[in-house]
GROMACS .gro file of C-alpha atoms in nm:
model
  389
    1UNK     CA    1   1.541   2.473   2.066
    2UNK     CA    2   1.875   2.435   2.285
    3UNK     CA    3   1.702   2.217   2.527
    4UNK     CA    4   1.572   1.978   2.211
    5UNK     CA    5   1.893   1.971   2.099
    6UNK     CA    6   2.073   1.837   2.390
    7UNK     CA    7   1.835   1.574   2.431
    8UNK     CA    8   1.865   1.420   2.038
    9UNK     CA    9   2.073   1.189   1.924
   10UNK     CA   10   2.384   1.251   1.753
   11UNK     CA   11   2.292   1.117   1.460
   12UNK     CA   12   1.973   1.346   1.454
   13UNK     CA   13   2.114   1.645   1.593
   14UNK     CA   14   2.418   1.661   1.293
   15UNK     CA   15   2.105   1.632   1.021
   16UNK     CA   16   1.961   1.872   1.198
   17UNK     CA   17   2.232   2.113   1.170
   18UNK     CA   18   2.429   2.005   0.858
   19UNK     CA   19   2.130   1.960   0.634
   20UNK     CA   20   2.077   2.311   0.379
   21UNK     CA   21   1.679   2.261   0.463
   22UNK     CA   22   1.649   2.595   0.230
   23UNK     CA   23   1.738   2.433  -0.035
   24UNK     CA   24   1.486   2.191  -0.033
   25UNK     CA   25   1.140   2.206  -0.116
   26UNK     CA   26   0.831   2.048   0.047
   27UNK     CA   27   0.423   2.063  -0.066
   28UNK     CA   28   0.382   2.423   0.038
   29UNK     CA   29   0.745   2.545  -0.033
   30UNK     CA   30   1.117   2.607   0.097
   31UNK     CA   31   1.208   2.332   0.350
   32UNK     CA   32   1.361   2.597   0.629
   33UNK     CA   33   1.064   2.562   0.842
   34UNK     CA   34   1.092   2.227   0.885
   35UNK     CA   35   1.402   2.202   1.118
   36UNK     CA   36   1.100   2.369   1.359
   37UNK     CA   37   0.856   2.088   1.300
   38UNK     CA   38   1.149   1.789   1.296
   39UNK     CA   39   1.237   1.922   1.678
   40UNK     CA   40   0.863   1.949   1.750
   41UNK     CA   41   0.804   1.608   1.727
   42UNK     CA   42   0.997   1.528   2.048
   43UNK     CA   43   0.877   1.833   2.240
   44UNK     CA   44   0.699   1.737   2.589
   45UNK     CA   45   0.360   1.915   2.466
   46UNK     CA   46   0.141   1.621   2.305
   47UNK     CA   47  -0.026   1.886   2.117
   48UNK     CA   48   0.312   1.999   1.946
   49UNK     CA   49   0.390   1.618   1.904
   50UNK     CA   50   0.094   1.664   1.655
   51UNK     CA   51   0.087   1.941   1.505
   52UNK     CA   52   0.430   1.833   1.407
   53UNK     CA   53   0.310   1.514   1.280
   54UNK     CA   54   0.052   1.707   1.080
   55UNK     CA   55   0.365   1.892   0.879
   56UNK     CA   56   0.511   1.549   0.804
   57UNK     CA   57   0.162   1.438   0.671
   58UNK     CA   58   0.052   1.758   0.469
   59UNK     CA   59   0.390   1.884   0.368
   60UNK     CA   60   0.686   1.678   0.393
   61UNK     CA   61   0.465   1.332   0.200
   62UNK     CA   62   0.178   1.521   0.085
   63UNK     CA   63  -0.074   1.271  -0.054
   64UNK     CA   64   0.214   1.038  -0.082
   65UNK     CA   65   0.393   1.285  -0.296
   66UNK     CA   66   0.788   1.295  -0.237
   67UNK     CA   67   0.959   1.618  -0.252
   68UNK     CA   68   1.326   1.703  -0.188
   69UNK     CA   69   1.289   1.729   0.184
   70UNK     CA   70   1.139   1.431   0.227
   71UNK     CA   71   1.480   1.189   0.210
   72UNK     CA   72   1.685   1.438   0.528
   73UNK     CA   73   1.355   1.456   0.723
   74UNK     CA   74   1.269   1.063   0.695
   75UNK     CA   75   1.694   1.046   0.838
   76UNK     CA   76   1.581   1.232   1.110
   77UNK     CA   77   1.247   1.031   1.203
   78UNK     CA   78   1.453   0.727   1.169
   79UNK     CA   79   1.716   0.846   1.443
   80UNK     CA   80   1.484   0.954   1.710
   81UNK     CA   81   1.278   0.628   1.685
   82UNK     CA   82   1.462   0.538   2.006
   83UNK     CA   83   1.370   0.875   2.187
   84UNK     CA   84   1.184   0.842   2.476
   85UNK     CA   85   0.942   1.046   2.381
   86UNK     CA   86   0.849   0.818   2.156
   87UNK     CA   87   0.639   0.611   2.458
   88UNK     CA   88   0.407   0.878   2.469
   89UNK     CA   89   0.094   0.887   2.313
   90UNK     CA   90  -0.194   1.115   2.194
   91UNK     CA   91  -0.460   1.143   1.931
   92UNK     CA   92  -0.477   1.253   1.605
   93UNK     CA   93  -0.418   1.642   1.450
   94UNK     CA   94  -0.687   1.601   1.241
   95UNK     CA   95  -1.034   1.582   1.244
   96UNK     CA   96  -1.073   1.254   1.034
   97UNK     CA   97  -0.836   1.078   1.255
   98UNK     CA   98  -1.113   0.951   1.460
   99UNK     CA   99  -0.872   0.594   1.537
  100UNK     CA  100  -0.728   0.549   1.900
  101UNK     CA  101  -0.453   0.735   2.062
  102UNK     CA  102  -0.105   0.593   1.923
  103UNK     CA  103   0.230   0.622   2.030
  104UNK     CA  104   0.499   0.877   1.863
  105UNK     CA  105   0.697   0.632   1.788
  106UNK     CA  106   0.377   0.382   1.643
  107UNK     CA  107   0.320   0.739   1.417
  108UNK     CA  108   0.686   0.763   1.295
  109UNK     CA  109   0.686   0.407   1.210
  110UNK     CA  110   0.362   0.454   1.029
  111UNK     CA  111   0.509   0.755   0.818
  112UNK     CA  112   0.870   0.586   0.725
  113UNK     CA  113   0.626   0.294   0.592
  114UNK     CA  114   0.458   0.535   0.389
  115UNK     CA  115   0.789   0.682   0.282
  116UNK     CA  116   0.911   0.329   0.121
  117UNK     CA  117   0.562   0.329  -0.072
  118UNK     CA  118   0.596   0.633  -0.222
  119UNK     CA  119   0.992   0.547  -0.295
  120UNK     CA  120   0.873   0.185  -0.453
  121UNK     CA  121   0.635   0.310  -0.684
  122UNK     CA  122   0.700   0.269  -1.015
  123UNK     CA  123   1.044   0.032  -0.968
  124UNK     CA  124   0.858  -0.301  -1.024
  125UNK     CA  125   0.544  -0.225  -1.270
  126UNK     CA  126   0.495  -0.613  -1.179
  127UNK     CA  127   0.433  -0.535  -0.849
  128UNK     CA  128   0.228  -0.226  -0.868
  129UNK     CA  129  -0.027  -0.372  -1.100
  130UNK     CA  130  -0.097  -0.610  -0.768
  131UNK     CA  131  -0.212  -0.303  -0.625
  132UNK     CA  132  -0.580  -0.246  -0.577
  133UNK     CA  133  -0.554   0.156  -0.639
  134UNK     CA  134  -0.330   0.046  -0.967
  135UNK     CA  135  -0.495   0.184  -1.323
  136UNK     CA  136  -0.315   0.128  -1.633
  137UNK     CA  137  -0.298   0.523  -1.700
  138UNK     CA  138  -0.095   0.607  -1.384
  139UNK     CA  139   0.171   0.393  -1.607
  140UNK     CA  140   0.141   0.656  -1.839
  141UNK     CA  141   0.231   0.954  -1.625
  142UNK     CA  142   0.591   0.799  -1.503
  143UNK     CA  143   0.730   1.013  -1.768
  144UNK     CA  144   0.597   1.317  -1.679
  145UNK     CA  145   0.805   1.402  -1.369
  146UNK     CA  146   0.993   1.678  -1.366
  147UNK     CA  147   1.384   1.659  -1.233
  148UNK     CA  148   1.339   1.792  -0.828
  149UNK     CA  149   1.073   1.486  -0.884
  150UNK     CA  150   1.249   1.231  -0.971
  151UNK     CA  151   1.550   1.393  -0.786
  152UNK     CA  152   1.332   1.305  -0.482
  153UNK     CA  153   1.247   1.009  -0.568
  154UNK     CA  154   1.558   0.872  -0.581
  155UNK     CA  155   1.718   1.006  -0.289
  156UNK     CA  156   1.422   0.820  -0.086
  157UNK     CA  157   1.508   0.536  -0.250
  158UNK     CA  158   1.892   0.593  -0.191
  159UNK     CA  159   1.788   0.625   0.211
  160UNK     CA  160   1.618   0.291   0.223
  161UNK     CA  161   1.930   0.085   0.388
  162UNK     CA  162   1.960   0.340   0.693
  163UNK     CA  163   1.550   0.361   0.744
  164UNK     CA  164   1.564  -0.053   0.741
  165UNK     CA  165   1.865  -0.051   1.017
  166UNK     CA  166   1.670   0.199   1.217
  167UNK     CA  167   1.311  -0.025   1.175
  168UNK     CA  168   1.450  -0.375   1.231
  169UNK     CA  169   1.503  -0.324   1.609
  170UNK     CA  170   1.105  -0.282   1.683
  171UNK     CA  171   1.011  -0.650   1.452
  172UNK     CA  172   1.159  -0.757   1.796
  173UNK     CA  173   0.891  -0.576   1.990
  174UNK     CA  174   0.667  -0.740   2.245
  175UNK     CA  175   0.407  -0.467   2.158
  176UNK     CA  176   0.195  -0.632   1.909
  177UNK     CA  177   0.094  -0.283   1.746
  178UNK     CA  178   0.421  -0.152   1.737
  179UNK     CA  179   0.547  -0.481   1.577
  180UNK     CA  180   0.260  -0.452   1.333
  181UNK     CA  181   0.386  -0.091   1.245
  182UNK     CA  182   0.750  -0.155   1.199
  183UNK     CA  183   0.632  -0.473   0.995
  184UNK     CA  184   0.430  -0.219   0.757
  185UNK     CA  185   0.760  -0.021   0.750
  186UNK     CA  186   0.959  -0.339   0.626
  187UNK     CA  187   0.732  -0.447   0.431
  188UNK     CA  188   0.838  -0.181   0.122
  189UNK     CA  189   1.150  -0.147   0.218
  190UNK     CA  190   1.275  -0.461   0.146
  191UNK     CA  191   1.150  -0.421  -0.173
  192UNK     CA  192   1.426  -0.233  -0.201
  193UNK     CA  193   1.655  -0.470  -0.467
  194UNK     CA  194   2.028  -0.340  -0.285
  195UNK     CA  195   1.814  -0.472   0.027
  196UNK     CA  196   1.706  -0.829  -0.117
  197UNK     CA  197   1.983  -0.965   0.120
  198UNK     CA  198   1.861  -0.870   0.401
  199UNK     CA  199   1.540  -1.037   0.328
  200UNK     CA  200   1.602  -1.412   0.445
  201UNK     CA  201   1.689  -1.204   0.781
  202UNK     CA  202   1.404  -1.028   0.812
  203UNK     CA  203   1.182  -1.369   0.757
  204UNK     CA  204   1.358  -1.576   1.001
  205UNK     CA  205   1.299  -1.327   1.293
  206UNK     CA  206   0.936  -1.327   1.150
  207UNK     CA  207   0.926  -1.702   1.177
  208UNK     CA  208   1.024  -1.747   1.503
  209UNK     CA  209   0.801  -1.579   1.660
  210UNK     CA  210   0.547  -1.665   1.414
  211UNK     CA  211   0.493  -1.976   1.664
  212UNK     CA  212   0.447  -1.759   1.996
  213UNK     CA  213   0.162  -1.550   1.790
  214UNK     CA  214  -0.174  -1.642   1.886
  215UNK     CA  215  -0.410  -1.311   1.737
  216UNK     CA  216  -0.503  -1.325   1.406
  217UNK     CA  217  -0.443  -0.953   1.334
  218UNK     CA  218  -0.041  -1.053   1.385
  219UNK     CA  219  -0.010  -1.407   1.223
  220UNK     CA  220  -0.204  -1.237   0.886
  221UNK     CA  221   0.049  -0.950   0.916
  222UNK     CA  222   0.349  -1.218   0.929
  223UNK     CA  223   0.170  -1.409   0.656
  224UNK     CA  224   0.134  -1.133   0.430
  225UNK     CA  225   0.528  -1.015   0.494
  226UNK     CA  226   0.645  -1.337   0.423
  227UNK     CA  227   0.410  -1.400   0.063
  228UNK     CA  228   0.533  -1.031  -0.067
  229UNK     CA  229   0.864  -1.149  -0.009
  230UNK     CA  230   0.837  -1.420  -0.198
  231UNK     CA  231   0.935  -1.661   0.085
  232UNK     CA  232   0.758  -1.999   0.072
  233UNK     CA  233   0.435  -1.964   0.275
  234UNK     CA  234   0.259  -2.304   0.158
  235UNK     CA  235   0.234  -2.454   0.497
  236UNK     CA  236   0.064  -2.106   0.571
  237UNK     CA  237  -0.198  -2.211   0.301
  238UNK     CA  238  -0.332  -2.464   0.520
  239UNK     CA  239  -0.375  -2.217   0.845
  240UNK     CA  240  -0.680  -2.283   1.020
  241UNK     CA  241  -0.738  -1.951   1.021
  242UNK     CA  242  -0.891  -1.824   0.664
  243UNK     CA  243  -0.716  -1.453   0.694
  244UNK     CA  244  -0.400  -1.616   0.792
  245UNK     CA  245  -0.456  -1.847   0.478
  246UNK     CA  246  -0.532  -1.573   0.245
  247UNK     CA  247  -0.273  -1.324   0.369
  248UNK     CA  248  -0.013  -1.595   0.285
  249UNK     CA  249  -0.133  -1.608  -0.062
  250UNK     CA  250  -0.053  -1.210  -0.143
  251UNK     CA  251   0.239  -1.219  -0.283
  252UNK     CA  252   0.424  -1.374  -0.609
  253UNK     CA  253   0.329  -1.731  -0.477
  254UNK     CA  254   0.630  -1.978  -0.569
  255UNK     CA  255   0.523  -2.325  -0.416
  256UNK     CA  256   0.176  -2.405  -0.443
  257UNK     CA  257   0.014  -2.142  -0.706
  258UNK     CA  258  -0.287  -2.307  -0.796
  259UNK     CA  259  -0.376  -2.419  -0.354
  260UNK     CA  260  -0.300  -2.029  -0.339
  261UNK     CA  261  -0.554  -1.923  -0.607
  262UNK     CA  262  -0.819  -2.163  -0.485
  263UNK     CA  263  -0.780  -1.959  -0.120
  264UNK     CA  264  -0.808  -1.615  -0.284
  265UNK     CA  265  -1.138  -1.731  -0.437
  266UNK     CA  266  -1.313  -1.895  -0.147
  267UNK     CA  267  -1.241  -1.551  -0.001
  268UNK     CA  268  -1.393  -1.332  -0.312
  269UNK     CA  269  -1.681  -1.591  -0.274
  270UNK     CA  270  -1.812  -1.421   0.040
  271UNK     CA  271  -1.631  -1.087   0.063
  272UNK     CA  272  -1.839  -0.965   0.306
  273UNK     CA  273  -1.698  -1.238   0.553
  274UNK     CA  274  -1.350  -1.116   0.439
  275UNK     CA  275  -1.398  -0.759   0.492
  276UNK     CA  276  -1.504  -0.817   0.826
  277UNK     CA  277  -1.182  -0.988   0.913
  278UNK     CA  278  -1.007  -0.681   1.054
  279UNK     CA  279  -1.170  -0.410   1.255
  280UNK     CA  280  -0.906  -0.155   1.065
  281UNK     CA  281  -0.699  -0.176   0.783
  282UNK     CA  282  -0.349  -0.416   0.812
  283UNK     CA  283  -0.076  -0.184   0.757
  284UNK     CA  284   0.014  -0.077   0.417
  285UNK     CA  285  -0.345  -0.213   0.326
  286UNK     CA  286  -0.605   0.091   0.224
  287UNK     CA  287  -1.008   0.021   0.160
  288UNK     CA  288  -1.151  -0.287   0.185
  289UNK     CA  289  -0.969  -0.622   0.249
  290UNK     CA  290  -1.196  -0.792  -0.058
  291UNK     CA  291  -1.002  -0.513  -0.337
  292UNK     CA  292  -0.648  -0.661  -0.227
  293UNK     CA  293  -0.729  -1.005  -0.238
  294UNK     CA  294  -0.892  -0.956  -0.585
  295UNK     CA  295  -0.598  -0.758  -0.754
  296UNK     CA  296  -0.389  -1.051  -0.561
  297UNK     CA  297  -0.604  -1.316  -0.756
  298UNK     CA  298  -0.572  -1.151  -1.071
  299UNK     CA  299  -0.243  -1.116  -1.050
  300UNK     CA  300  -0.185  -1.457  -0.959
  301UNK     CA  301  -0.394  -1.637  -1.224
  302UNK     CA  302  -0.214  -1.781  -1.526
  303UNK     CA  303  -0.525  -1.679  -1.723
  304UNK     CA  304  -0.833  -1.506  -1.698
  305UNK     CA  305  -1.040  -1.872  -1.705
  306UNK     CA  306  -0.924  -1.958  -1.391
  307UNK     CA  307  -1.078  -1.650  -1.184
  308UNK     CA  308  -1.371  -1.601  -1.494
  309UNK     CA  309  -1.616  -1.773  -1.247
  310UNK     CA  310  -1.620  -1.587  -0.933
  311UNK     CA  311  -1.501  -1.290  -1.116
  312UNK     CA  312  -1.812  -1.291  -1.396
  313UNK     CA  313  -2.014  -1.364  -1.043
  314UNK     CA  314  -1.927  -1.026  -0.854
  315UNK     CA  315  -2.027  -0.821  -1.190
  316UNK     CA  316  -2.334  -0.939  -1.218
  317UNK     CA  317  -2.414  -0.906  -0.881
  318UNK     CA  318  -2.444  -0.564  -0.962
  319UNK     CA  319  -2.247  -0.407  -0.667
  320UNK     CA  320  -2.220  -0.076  -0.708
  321UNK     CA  321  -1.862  -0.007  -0.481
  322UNK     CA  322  -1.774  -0.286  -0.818
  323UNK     CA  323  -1.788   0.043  -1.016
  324UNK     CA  324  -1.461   0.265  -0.896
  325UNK     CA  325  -1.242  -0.057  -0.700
  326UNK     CA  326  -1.309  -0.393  -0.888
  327UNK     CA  327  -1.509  -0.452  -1.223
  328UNK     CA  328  -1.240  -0.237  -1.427
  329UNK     CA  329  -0.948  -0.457  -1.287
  330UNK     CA  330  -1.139  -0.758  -1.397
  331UNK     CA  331  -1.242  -0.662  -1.717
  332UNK     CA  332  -0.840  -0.558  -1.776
  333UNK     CA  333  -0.720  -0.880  -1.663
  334UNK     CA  334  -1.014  -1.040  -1.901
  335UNK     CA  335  -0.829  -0.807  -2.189
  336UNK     CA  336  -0.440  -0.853  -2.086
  337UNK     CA  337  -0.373  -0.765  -2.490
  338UNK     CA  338  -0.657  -0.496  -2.546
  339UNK     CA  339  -0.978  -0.652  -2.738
  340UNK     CA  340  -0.897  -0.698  -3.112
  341UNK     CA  341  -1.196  -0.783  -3.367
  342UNK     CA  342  -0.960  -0.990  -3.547
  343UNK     CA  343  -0.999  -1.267  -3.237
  344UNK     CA  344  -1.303  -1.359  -3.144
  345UNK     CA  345  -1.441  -1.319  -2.783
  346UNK     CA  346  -1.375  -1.642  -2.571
  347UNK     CA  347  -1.661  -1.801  -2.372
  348UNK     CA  348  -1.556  -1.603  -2.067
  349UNK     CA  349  -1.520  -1.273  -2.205
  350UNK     CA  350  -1.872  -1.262  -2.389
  351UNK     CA  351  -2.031  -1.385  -1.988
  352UNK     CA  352  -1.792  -1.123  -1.864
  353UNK     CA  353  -1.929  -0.798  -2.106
  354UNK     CA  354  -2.285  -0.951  -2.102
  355UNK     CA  355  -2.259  -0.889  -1.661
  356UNK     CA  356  -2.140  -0.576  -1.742
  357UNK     CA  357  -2.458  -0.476  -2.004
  358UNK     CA  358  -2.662  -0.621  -1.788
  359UNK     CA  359  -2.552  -0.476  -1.509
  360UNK     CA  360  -2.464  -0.088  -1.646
  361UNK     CA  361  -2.808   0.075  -1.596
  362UNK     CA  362  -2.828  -0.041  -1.253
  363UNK     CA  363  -2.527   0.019  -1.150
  364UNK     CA  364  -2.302   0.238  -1.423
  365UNK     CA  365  -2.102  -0.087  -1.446
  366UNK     CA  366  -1.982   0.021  -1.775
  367UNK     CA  367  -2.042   0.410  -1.778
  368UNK     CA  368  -1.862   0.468  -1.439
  369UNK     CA  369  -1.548   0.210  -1.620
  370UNK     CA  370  -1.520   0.362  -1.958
  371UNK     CA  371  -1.128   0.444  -1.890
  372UNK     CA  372  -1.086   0.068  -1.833
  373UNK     CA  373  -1.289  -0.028  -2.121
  374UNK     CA  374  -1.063   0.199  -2.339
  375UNK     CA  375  -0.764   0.107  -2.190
  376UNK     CA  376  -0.877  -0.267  -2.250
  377UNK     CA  377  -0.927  -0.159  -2.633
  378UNK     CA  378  -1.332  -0.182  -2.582
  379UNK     CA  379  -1.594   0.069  -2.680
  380UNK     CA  380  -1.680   0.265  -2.397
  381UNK     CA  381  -2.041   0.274  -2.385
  382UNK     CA  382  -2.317   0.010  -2.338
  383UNK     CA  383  -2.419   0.034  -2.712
  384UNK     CA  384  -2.110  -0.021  -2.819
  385UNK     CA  385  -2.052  -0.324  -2.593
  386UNK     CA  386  -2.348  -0.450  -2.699
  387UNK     CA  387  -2.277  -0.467  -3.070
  388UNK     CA  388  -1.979  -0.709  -2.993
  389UNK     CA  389  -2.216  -0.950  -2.840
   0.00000   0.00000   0.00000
């Protein structure tokens, strides 16, 4: 521990020491142990590197759950990003993470990223909702946090500025993974509204090198940065390449809405093509590419009519993954207001709940939906839907 000590950074080593890590808590309990695990994850034994990784992943952000030690232990993973350690690389702790080797500091990044998630929930309901894993009843659960919770919670979100000046630095990296990890980082961070100044920063550094980058894996990333930022990405929308294109049409479009739309649709159109676009995941990006451009297109249409075609089209292609990650998104966006048999059903809602009757014994379209079909105000049973048809 003396020798690990020596070596960290002042910055690091006075969190280390200063911090009451027994008053905190983490997934499995009092924080004391993880002064250990924080000094672990520069120790010259790769297998210690990961074990220590493991604690960060299982106890200090369990499931992407903040607890009270999370806000001093993401300090400390912020200042030893510049360790040297952090060159070194070696596989995963557990057995599911099958992926390549990475780099300690590629990990770190990874985990502050997931940090700013967590923190960011919940702040912009707006921006949630263009989430693919969003459901209407997680809204409902916001109050039901108890105070170390939210205490948590906030403090992460408190941290954000000092985790953003310790990411910055790698944007500039000539490793294009590395960028691509610090990019995930920024990403929710500068969601952050005390760190909407440093936005038009961010986006010029992104810019220029925007024109050096030649893989598509690294323009989409850029692309996708710059549309969830809101920065104008319309001369994005005519990339030639059709992930660059679509990445760039992510975010709260503010120049070129309906061009924007019409690229999130060609994609939906043949979602096969656009799941096969990256061989893994962009970062911040979970499940298939085809469930973020949908919630994207959802969320960008002014009304349901202007997805209802391709939309109606992947419910009645009777696709059963449509069950748990798409068909109750759609049938919420058909129902922004809830269904009320004082209105009658529009053209494209009665196409929309015929797919899904059609569709249900097949495929549980409705069955395997019924909380989005009450949250949309609809019976939740083929019968029922039926009736209204």
């Amino acid at each position: 521990m003396t020798q690990v000590l020596s070596g960290l950074p002042a910055t690091a080593k006075k969190l280390l020491l200063e911090t009451d890590w027994a008053s905190h808590r983490h997934a499995y309990g009092s924080g004391e142990d993880i002064p250990v695990s924080l000094c672990s994850l520069v120790d010259e034994d790769p297998q210690v590197r990961s074990e220590a990784l493991a604690v960060l992943d299982m106890g200090v952000l369990h499931q992407g759950s903040l607890y009270t030690v999370t806000a001093p232990a993401a300090l400390f993973v912020a200042a030893i990003l510049d360790h040297p350690v952090g060159l070194a690389e070696h596989e995963g702790h557990f057995p599911w993470d099958d992926g390549p080797s990475r780099s300690l500091r590629a990990a770190l990044l990874g985990w502050l990223g997931q940090v700013a998630e967590s923190a960011a929930y919940g702040e912009n309901p707006a921006r949630d909702r263009a989430n693919w894993e969003w459901q209407p009843w997680h809204e409902d659960r916001q109050g039901e946090r108890d105070r170390d919770e939210l205490a948590a919670v906030q403090a992460c979100r408190d941290i954000r500025p000092a985790l953003y000046d310790a990411v910055e630095p790698f944007l500039s990296s000539c490793d294009p993974h590395l960028c691509e990890t610090a990019l995930g980082a920024a990403i929710p961070l500068l969601s952050a509204p005390a760190l909407a100044d440093r936005v038009p920063g961010a986006a010029a550094l992104l810019r220029a090198r925007l024109g050096t980058m030649t893989g598509r894996r690294e323009r989409a990333a850029v692309a996708r940065a710059l549309s969830l930022w809101g920065m104008d990405t319309s001369d994005l929308l005519a990339d030639a390449d059709p992930a660059v294109r679509v990445c760039a049409a992510l975010g709260p479009v503010r120049v070129g809405r309906r061009r924007a739309l019409g690229v999130l649709l060609d994609a939906l159109g043949d979602p096969r093509t656009t799941d096969g676009w990256f061989y893994e995941p962009l970062c911040g990006i979970d499940g298939w590419f085809r469930f973020t451009v949908l919630r994207s297109a959802l969320d960008l249409a002014a009304s349901f009519e202007e997805v209802a075609p391709v939309t109606i089209a992947m419910v009645a292609a009777g696709n059963r993954s449509l069950v748990d990650n798409e068909s109750g998104s759609i049938l919420f966006r058909a129902f922004p207001g809830g269904y009320g048999p004082a209105h009658a059903l529009t053209c494209a809602q009665r196409t929309l709940l015929q797919a899904f009757v059609d569709t249900d014994e097949a495929t549980g379209s409705i069955r395997g939906n019924w909380l989005w079909f009450r949250a949309a105000g609809l019976p939740e049973n083929r019968e029922g839907i039926a009736a209204l048809l």
